[in-house]
């Protein structure tokens, strides 16, 4: 899809790319520091320059490649689902120690290679997200990287100060990732015709994506008794969506208003009430696990 | 390691976020879900179904709510307006209910009313 230059859609996509770049940015300075710490001072300066250059170059190439990969049927859906997990992970309050195993390099080439590979591995989620937000526009990706990479590389302290002063930027990043995931799922070519035939499922898909992606956020605000909702709400939506999919695939009638025989009425009943025993079983199982944990903690 | 993890407040954003910031992002999320509702259901269909006779032009009401084809910047703007509206409503309603609260019976300013 080609976006008109400086239209609302173009600027929105650019804003989404920059925001995603900032909240998912890897800590290049830390990686370079870890890898080049045993090298001589002169070589360290070269490593900083070529490591940063290589990281930016590989990031740009990967982001442009993702745009073309996402055009292949099926990848848009897969990318959208991966983004839901990425958004969830972003909001999950936990310490990140992914780079603690990075060993110092002995040579210049080894250091640059390690930095570039580490950045490429760390940046997979980032390029997937900006590829999805770019709506197939390479220009948007290049512009987004041209604006955000200098901020991340030379103004990392600025970014840290911004998110430290306004942690809501992280929540907004999570919401934008979820919104991008939703738009990727509904743009999937393999599902486009199905979504056209079942327009209401778009809303169900949106609520499902937001409820899973933003789960860590709203579960923090729920009391202990209401915490199971974080699992039950998305599970219920998946249940309903599964019946809608089954109705389309196996050509069965799941709408009780249009049911004509006992089998179809049974199916409609299963759709609206069948989830209740499963929910009860989940709550019972959860309680048992909590009791067992409490017992083992006391022991 | 992510850059944001260098800040403890950012790494634990779901716990450290300010009420104002949280209200703004929550409003943006509501606007995003409304936009997906607009994508999913054409509000004009509701009025075609005759609902405008049943419930004060329900289709028209939903046309306002459902933000069809909205872009991110429009959603952010709408979220900001919604958050500001909720804040104003909260302040005004709090002030209104404060005046309705009776003064304690033993208060020196309490006007004795004996019937």
Coordinates of C-alpha atoms in Angstrom, one line a residue, chain A residues 28 31-37 39 42-58 102-121:
Chain A
X28 CA 24.1 -0.7 21.9
X31 CA 26.9 -4.3 24.2
X32 CA 29.9 -2.4 22.7
X33 CA 31.2 -1.8 26.2
X34 CA 30.9 -5.5 27.1
X35 CA 32.5 -6.8 23.9
X36 CA 35.3 -4.3 23.5
X37 CA 36.3 -4.0 27.2
X39 CA 40.7 -4.4 23.5
X42 CA 42.7 2.8 19.8
X43 CA 41.0 -0.4 18.7
X44 CA 38.0 0.4 21.0
X45 CA 37.4 3.6 19.2
X46 CA 37.3 1.8 15.8
X47 CA 35.1 -0.9 17.3
X48 CA 32.6 1.8 18.5
X49 CA 32.5 3.4 15.0
X50 CA 32.3 0.2 12.9
X51 CA 30.1 -1.7 15.4
X52 CA 27.6 1.2 15.4
X53 CA 27.7 1.5 11.6
X54 CA 27.3 -2.2 11.1
X55 CA 24.4 -2.4 13.6
X56 CA 22.6 0.5 11.8
X57 CA 23.3 -1.1 8.4
X58 CA 22.0 -4.5 9.4
X102 CA 28.4 -11.7 26.2
X103 CA 32.1 -12.5 26.4
X104 CA 34.7 -9.8 25.6
X105 CA 36.2 -10.2 22.1
X106 CA 39.9 -10.6 21.5
X107 CA 40.2 -9.1 18.0
X108 CA 38.8 -6.1 16.2
X109 CA 36.9 -8.2 13.6
X110 CA 35.5 -10.5 16.3
X111 CA 34.3 -7.5 18.3
X112 CA 32.5 -5.9 15.3
X113 CA 31.0 -9.3 14.3
X114 CA 29.7 -9.9 17.9
X115 CA 28.2 -6.4 18.1
X116 CA 26.5 -6.7 14.7
X117 CA 25.1 -10.2 15.4
X118 CA 23.9 -9.2 18.9
X119 CA 22.2 -6.1 17.5
X120 CA 20.6 -8.2 14.7
X121 CA 19.3 -10.7 17.2

